[in-house]
Short mmCIF file of C-alpha atoms and ligand atoms in Angstrom, two decimals:
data_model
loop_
_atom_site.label_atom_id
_atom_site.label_comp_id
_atom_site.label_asym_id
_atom_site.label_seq_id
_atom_site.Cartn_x
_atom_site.Cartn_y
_atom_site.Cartn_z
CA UNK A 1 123.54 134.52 102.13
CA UNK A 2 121.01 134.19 105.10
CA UNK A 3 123.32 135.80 108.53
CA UNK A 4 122.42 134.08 111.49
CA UNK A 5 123.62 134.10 115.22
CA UNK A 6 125.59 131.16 116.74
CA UNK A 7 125.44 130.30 120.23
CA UNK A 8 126.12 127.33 122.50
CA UNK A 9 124.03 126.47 125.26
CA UNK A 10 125.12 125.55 128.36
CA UNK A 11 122.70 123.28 129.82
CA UNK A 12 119.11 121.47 128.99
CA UNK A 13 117.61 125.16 131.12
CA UNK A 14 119.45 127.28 129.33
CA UNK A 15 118.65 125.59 125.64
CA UNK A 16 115.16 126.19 126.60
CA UNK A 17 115.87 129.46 127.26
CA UNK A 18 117.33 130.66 123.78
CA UNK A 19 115.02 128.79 122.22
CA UNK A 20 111.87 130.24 123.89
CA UNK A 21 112.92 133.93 123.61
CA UNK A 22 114.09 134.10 120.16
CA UNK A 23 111.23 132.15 118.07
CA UNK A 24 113.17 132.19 114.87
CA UNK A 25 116.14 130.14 117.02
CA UNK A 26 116.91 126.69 115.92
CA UNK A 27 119.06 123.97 117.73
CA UNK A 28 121.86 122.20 115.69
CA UNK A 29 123.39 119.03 116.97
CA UNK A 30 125.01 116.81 114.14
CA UNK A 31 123.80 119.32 111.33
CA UNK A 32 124.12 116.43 108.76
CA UNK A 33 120.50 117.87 108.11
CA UNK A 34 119.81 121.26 109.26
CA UNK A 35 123.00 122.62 107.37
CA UNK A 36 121.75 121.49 104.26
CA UNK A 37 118.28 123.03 104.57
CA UNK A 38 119.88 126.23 105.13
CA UNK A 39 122.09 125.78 102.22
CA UNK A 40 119.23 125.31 99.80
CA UNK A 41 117.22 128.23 101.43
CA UNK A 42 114.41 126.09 102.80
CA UNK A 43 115.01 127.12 106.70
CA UNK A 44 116.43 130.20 107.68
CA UNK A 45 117.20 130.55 111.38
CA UNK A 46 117.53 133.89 112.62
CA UNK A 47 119.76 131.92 115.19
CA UNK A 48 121.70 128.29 115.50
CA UNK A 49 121.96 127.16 119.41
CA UNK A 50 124.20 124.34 119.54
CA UNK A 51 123.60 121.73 121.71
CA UNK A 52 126.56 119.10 121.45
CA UNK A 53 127.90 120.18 124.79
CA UNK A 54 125.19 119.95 127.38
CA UNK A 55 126.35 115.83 128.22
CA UNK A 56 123.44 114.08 126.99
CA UNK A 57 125.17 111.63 125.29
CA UNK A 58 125.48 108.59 127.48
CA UNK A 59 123.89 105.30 127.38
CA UNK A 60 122.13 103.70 130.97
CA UNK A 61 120.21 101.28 132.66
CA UNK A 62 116.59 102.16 133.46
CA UNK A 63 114.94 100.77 136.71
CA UNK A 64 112.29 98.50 134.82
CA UNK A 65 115.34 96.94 133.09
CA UNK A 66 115.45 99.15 129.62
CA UNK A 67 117.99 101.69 128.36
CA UNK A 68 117.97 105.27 128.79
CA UNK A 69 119.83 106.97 124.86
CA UNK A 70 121.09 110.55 125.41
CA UNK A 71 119.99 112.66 122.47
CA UNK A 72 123.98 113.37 121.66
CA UNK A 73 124.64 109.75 121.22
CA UNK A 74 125.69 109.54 117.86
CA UNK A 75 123.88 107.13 115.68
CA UNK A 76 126.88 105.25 114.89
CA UNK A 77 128.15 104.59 118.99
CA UNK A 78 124.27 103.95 119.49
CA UNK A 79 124.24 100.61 116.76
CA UNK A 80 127.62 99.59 117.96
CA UNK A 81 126.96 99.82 121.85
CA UNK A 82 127.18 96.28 123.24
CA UNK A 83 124.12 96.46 125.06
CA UNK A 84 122.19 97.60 121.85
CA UNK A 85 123.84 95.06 119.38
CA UNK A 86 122.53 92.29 122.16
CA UNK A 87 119.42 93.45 123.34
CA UNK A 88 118.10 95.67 120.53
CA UNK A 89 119.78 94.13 117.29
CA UNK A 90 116.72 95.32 115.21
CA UNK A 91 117.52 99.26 116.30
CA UNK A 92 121.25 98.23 115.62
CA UNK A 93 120.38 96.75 112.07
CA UNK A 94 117.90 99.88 111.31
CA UNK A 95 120.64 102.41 112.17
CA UNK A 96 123.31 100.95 109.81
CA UNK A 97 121.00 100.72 107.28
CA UNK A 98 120.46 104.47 106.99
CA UNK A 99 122.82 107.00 105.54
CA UNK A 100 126.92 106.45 105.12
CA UNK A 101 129.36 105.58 108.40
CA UNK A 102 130.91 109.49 108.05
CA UNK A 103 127.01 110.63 108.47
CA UNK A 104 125.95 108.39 110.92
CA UNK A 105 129.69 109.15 113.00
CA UNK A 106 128.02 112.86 112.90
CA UNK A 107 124.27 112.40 113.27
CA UNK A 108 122.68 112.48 117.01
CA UNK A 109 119.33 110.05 118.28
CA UNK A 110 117.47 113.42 118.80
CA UNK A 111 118.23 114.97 115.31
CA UNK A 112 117.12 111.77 113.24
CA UNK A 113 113.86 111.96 114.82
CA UNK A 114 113.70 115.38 113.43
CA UNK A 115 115.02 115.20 110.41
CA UNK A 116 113.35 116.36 107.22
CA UNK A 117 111.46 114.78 104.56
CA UNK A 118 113.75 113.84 101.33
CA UNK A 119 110.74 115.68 99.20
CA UNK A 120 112.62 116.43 96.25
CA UNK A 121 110.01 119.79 95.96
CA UNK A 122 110.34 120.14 99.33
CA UNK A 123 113.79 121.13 99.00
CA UNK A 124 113.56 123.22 95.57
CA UNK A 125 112.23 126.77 96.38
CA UNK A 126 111.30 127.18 93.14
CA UNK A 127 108.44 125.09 93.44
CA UNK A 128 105.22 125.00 95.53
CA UNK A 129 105.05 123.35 98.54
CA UNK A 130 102.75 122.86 101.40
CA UNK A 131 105.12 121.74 103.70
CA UNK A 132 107.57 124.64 103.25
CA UNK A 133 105.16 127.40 102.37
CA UNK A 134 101.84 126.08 103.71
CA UNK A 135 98.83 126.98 101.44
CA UNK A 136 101.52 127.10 97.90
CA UNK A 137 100.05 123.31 97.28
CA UNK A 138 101.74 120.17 96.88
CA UNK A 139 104.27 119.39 93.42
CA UNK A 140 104.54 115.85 94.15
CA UNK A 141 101.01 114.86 93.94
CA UNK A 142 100.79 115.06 89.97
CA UNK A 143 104.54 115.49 89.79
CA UNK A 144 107.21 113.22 90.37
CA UNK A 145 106.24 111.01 93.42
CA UNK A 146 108.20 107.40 92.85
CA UNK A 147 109.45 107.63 96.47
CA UNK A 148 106.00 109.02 97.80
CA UNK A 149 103.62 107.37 100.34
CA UNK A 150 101.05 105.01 99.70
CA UNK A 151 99.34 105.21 103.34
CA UNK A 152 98.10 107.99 105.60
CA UNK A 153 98.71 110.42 102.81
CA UNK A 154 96.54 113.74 102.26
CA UNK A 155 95.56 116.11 99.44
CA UNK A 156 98.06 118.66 100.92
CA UNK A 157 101.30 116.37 101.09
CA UNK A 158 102.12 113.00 100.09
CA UNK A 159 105.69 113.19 101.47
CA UNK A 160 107.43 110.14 103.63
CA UNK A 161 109.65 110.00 106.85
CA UNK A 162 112.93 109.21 105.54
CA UNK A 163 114.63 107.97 108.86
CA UNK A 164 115.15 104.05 109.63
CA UNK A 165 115.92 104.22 113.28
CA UNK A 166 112.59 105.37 113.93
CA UNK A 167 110.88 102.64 112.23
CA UNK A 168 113.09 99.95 114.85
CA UNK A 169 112.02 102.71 117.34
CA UNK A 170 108.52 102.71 116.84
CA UNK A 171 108.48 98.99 116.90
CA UNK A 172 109.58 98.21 120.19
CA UNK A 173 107.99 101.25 121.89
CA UNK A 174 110.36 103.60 122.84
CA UNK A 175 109.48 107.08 124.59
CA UNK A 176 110.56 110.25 123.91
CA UNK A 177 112.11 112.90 127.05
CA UNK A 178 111.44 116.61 126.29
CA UNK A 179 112.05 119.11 128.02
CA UNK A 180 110.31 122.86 127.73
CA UNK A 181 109.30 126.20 129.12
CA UNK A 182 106.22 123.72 131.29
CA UNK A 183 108.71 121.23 132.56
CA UNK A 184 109.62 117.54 131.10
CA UNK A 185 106.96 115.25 129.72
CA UNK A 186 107.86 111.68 127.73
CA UNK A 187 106.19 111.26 124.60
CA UNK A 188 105.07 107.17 123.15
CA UNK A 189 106.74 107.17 120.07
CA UNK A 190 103.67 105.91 118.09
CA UNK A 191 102.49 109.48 118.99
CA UNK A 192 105.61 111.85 118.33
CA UNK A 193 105.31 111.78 114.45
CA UNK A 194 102.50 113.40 112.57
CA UNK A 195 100.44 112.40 109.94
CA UNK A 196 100.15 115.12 107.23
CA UNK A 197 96.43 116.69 107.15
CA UNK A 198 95.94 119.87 106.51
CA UNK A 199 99.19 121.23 108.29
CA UNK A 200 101.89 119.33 106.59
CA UNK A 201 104.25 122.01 107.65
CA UNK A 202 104.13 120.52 111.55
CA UNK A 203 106.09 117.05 111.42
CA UNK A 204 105.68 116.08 115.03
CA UNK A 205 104.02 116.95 118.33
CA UNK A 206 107.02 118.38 119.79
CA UNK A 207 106.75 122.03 120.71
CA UNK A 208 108.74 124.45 119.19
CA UNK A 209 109.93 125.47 122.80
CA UNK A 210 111.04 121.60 123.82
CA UNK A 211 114.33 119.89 123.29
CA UNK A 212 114.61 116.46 123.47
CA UNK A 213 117.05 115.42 126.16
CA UNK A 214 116.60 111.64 125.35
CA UNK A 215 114.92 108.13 124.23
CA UNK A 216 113.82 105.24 126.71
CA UNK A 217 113.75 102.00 125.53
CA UNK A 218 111.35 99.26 127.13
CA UNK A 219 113.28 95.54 128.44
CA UNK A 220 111.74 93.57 125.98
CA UNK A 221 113.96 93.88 122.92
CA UNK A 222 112.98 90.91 120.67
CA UNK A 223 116.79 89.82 120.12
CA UNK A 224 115.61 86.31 119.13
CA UNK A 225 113.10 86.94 116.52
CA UNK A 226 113.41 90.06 114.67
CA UNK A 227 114.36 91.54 111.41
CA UNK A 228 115.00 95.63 109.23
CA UNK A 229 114.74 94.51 105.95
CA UNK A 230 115.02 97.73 104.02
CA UNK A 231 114.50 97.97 100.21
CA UNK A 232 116.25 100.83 98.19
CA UNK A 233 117.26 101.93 94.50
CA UNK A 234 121.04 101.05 95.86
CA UNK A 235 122.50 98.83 98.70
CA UNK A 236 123.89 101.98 100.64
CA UNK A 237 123.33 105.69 101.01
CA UNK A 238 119.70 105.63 99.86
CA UNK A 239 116.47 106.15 101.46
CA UNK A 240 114.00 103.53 101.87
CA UNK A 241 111.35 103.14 98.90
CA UNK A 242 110.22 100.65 101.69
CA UNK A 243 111.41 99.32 105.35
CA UNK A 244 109.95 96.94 107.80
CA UNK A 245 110.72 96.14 111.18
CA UNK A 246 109.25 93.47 113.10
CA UNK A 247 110.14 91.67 116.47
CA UNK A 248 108.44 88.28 116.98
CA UNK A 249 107.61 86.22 120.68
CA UNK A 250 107.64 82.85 119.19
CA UNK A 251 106.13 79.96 121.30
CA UNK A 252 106.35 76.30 119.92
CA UNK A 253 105.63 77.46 116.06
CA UNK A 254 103.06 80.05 117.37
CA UNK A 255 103.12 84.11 117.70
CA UNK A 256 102.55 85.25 120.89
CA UNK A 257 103.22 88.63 120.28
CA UNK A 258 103.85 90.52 117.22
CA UNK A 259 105.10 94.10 116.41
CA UNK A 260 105.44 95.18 112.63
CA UNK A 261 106.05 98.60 111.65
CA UNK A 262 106.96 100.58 107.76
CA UNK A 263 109.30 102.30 107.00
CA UNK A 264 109.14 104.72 103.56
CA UNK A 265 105.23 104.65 102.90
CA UNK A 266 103.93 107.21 105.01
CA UNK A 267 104.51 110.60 106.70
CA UNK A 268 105.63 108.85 109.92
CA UNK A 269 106.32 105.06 111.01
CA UNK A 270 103.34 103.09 109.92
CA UNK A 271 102.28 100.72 112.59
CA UNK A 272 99.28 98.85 112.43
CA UNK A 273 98.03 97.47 115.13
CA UNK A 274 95.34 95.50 113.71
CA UNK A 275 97.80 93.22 111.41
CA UNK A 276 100.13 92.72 114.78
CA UNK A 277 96.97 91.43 116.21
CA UNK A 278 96.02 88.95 113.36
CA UNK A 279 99.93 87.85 113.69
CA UNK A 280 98.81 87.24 117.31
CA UNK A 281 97.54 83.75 117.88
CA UNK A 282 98.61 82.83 114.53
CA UNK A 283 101.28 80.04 113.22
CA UNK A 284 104.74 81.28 112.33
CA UNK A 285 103.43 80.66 108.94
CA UNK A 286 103.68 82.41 105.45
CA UNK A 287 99.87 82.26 105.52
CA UNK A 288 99.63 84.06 108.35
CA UNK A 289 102.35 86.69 106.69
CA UNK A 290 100.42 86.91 103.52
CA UNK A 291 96.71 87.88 105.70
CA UNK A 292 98.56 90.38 107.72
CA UNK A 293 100.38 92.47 104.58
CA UNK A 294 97.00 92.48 103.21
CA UNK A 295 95.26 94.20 106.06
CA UNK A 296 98.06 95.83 106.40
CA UNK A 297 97.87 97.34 102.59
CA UNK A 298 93.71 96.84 102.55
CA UNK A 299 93.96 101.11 102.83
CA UNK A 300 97.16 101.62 100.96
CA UNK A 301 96.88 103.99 97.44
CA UNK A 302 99.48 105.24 94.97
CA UNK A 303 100.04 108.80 93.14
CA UNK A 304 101.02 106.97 89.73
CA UNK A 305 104.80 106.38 89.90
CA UNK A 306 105.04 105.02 93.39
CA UNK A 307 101.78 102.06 92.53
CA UNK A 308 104.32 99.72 92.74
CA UNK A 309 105.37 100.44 96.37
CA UNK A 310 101.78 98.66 97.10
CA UNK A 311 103.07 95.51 96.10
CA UNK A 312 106.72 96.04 97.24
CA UNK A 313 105.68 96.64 100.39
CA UNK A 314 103.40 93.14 100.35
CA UNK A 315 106.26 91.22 99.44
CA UNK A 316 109.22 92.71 101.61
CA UNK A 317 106.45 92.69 104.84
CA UNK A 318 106.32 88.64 104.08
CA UNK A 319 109.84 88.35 102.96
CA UNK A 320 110.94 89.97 106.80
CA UNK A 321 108.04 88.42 108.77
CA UNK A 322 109.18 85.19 107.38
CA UNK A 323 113.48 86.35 108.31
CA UNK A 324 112.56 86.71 111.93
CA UNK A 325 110.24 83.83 112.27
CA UNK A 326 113.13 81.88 111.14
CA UNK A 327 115.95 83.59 113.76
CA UNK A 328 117.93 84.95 109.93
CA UNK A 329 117.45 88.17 110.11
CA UNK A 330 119.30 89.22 107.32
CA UNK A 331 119.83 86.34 105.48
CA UNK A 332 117.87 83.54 103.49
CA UNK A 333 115.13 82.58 104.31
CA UNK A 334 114.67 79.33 106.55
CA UNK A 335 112.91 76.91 104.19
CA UNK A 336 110.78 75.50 107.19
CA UNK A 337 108.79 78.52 107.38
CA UNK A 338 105.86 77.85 104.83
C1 LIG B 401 123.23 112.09 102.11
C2 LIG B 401 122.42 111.68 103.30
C3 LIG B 401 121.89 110.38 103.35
C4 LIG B 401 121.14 109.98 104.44
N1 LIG B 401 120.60 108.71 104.46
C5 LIG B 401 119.82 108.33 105.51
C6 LIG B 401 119.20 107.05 105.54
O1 LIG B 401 119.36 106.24 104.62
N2 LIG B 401 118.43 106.74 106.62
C7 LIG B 401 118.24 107.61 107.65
O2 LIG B 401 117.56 107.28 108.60
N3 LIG B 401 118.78 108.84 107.63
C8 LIG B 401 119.57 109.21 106.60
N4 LIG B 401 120.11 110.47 106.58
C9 LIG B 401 119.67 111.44 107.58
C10 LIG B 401 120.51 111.50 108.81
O3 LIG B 401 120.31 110.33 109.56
C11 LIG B 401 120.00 112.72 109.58
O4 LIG B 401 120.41 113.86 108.84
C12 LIG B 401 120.55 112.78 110.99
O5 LIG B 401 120.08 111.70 111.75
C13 LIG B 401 120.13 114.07 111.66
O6 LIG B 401 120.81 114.19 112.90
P1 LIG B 401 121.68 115.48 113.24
O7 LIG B 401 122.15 115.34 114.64
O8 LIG B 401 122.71 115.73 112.20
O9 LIG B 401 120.52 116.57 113.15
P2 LIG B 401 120.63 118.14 112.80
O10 LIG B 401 120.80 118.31 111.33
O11 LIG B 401 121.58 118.84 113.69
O12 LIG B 401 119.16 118.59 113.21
C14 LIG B 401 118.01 118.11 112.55
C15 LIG B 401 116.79 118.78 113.17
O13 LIG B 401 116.61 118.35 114.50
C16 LIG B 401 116.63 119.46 115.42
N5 LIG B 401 117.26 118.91 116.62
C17 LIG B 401 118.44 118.20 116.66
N6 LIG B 401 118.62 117.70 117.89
C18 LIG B 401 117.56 118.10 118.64
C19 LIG B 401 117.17 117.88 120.00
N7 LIG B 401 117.90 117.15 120.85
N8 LIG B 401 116.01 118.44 120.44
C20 LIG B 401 115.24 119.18 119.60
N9 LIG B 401 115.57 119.44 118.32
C21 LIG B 401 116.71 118.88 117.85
C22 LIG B 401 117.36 120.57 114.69
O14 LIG B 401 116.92 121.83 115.13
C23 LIG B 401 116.93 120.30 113.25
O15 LIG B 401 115.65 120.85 113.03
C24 LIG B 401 120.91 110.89 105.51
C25 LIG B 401 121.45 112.17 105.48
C26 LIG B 401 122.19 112.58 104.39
C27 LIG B 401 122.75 113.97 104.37
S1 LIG B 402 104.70 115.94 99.15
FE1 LIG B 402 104.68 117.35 100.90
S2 LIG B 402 106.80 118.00 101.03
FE2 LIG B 402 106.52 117.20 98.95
S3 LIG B 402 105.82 118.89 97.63
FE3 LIG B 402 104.01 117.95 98.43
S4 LIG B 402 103.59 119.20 100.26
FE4 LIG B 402 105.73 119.53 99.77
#
C-alpha cells in the first residue's frame, strides 16, 4: 500500500500551487487512468490534487468562430454536445470510439490527452522498462509487441498513444491552454505529444508545473467530408491496432484541402504533412488514396508481431479516405469513388 495525501484545489492558481511545491503531487480528474497506475504500482504520488471542482467544464464560442472545451468536460457530454455532433462529427465519432459509455461518463478532455500508454510491460513492474524506469531497457522490442508502433519508434521504446480523441484532435488543429508557475501559454496540438527518443519516460511537452485548463478548436470543422475509422481486435472497449482521421474540402471531384492523421502506430498522433499535401490538388480518387498511404508508410517498420500493422494501416488509410470522399463516414463505401 503506497499512502498518499488528498487534496482539492480550489482554483486554476491554487492547482498550480500544490502542484509546484510538492513535486511528487499529481492531479486526478476522472481517474479512469491514474487510479489504475497506482493500483499496479507504476506511479506513486506522494499526493493526489483533485481538480473536478475548479469549473472548467463548459463548452463556448470563441471570437474567430471555434469552440473553447473546458478540461472537466467529460468525454461523453463533449461527443454528444450539439455543437460538436454538427460541427466536429469526426471528434464526436473518435470519442465514442474509445473506451466503454461508464468510462467515457467519467473521463475528462484534459486527462485523455494525458493518459498512459497501454504497454503491457509498461504496466508490469516486474519487467524492464524505459518508460517507467528510464535506462532498465525496453521488453517490447524483442518481446511481445502486436499492438506496437510501426512509425517514429526508437531503440528505447516502441510504445503507442492509446487515445482516439486526440487523433480527431490533431486533425483539425486544436490548441492546448496551460496554465503554470510562468503564466498561460496555448500549445498546437501537433506539438503537445512527444515522440519517444531517448527519454521515453516524458510523453508530452507539458511541464510538470502546468495544468491544462482547456482545448480550442479552430471554425473549420470538416462536417461534410470526414471520417474515424478505427480498427481493433473487438468492436468495443479495445484500443486501436490502427485509427485514421481525415477531414476533406472537396471542390467539384477535387481536394482542396486535406488533413489525415493515425491513430495506434506511433508514440503520438501521426500526421504527415507531406501525404495531406499530395491529397492536395488531387482527384477524390482511390489513386490518389493509394499514393498518399504509401508516402505515408514509405518510413513505416515493424518489431515482428505488429508487420502486419504496415499493411493494415495502408488499407484502413484508403478504406477512410475513400468514406469521407464519399460523405459515408461510417458506412459503405460510395461505389463512385474509384
Ligand atoms: C478499460 C479502459 C479502456 C479504455 N479504452 C479507451 C479507448 O479505446 N480509447 C481511448 O481513447 N481511451 C480509452 N481509455 C482511456 C480513457 O479515455 C482515459 O483513461 C481517460 O480519458 C483519462 O481521463 P481521466 O479524466 O480519467 O484522467 P485521470 O486518470 O484522472 O488522469 C490521467 C492523467 O492526466 C493528468 N491530468 C488529468 N487532468 C489534467 C489536467 N487538466 N491538467 C494536467 N494534468 C491532468 C493526471 O495527473 C494523470 O496523470 C480506456 C480506459 C480504460 C480504463
Ligand atoms: S515499448 Fe516503451 S513502454 Fe513498452 S516496455 Fe518498451 S520502453 Fe516500456
Amino acid at each position: 500500500m503506497n499512502n498518499f495525501e488528498f487534496s482539492r484545489a480550489t482554483d486554476v492558481a491554487d492547482a498550480v500551487r500544490q502542484i509546484t511545491t510538492e513535486p511528487g503531487a499529481a492531479f486526478i480528474a476522472g481517474g479512469t487512468n491514474l487510479i489504475d497506475l497506482i493500483k499496479e504500482g507504476v506511479t506513486k504520488p506522494s499526493r493526489l490534487v483533485d481538480i473536478t471542482r475548479l469549473g472548467l467544464d463548459r463548452i463556448e464560442d470563441t471570437s474567430d468562430g471555434g469552440l473553447r472545451i473546458g478540461a472537466l468536460v467529460p468525454n461523453s457530454d463533449l461527443a454528444y454536445h450539439p455543437e460538436i455532433a454538427k460541427r466536429y462529427p469526426l471528434l464526436a465519432s473518435a470519442i465514442l470510439a474509445g473506451a466503454s459509455p461508464q468510462l467515457r461518463n467519467m473521463a475528462s478532455t484534459g486527462g485523455n490527452l494525458l493518459q498512459r500508454t497501454r504497454c503491457f510491460y509498461f504496466y508490469d513492474t516486474t519487467t524492464p522498462c524505459n518508460k517507467r524506469e528510464p535506462g532498465s531497457g525496453c521488453s517490447a522490442i524483442d518481446g511481445l509487441n502486436r499492438m506496437y508502433a510501426i512509425l517514429g519508434a526508437s531503440e528505447h521504446c516502441i510504445a503507442t498513444h492509446p487515445s482516439d480523441m486526440c487523433v480527431a484532435l490533431a486533425a483539425l488543429e486544436a490548441r492546448v491552454l496551460a496554465a503554470g508557475r510562468n503564466g498561460e501559454r496555448s500549445i498546437a496540438f501537433a506539438d503537445f505529444h512527444r515522440l519517444p527518443g531517448d527519454t521515453p519516460q516524458i510523453d508530452t511537452n507539458l511541464s510538470k508545473d502546468e495544468i491544462i485548463t482547456a482545448l480550442e478548436l479552430p471554425p473549420d470543422g470538416f462536417a461534410k467530408n470526414y471520417s474515424y475509422l478505427k480498427i481493433r481486435d473487438r468492436l468495443s472497449y479495445a484500443f486501436a491496432l490502427v485509427s485514421v482521421a481525415v477531414g476533406l474540402e472537396i471542390e467539384n471531384g477535387m481536394i482542396r484541402q486535406a488533413r489525415l492523421v493515425l491513430g495506434g502506430v506511433a508514440h503520438k498522433p501521426w500526421r504527415d504533412r507531406e501525404a495531406e499535401a499530395q491529397l492536395s490538388g488531387a482527384p477524390a480518387a482511390r489513386e490518389s488514396f493509394i499514393r498518399a498511404a504509401e508516402t505515408l508508410l514509405n518510413d513505416a517498420r515493424g518489431f515482428g508481431h505488429n508487420d502486419f500493422k504496415i499493411e493494415l494501416a495502408r488499407r484502413a488509410i484508403v478504406r477512410a479516405l475513400s468514406q469521407a470522399a464519399s460523405g459515408t463516414p461510417q458506412s459503405q463505401i460510395d461505389k463512385r469513388v474509384r
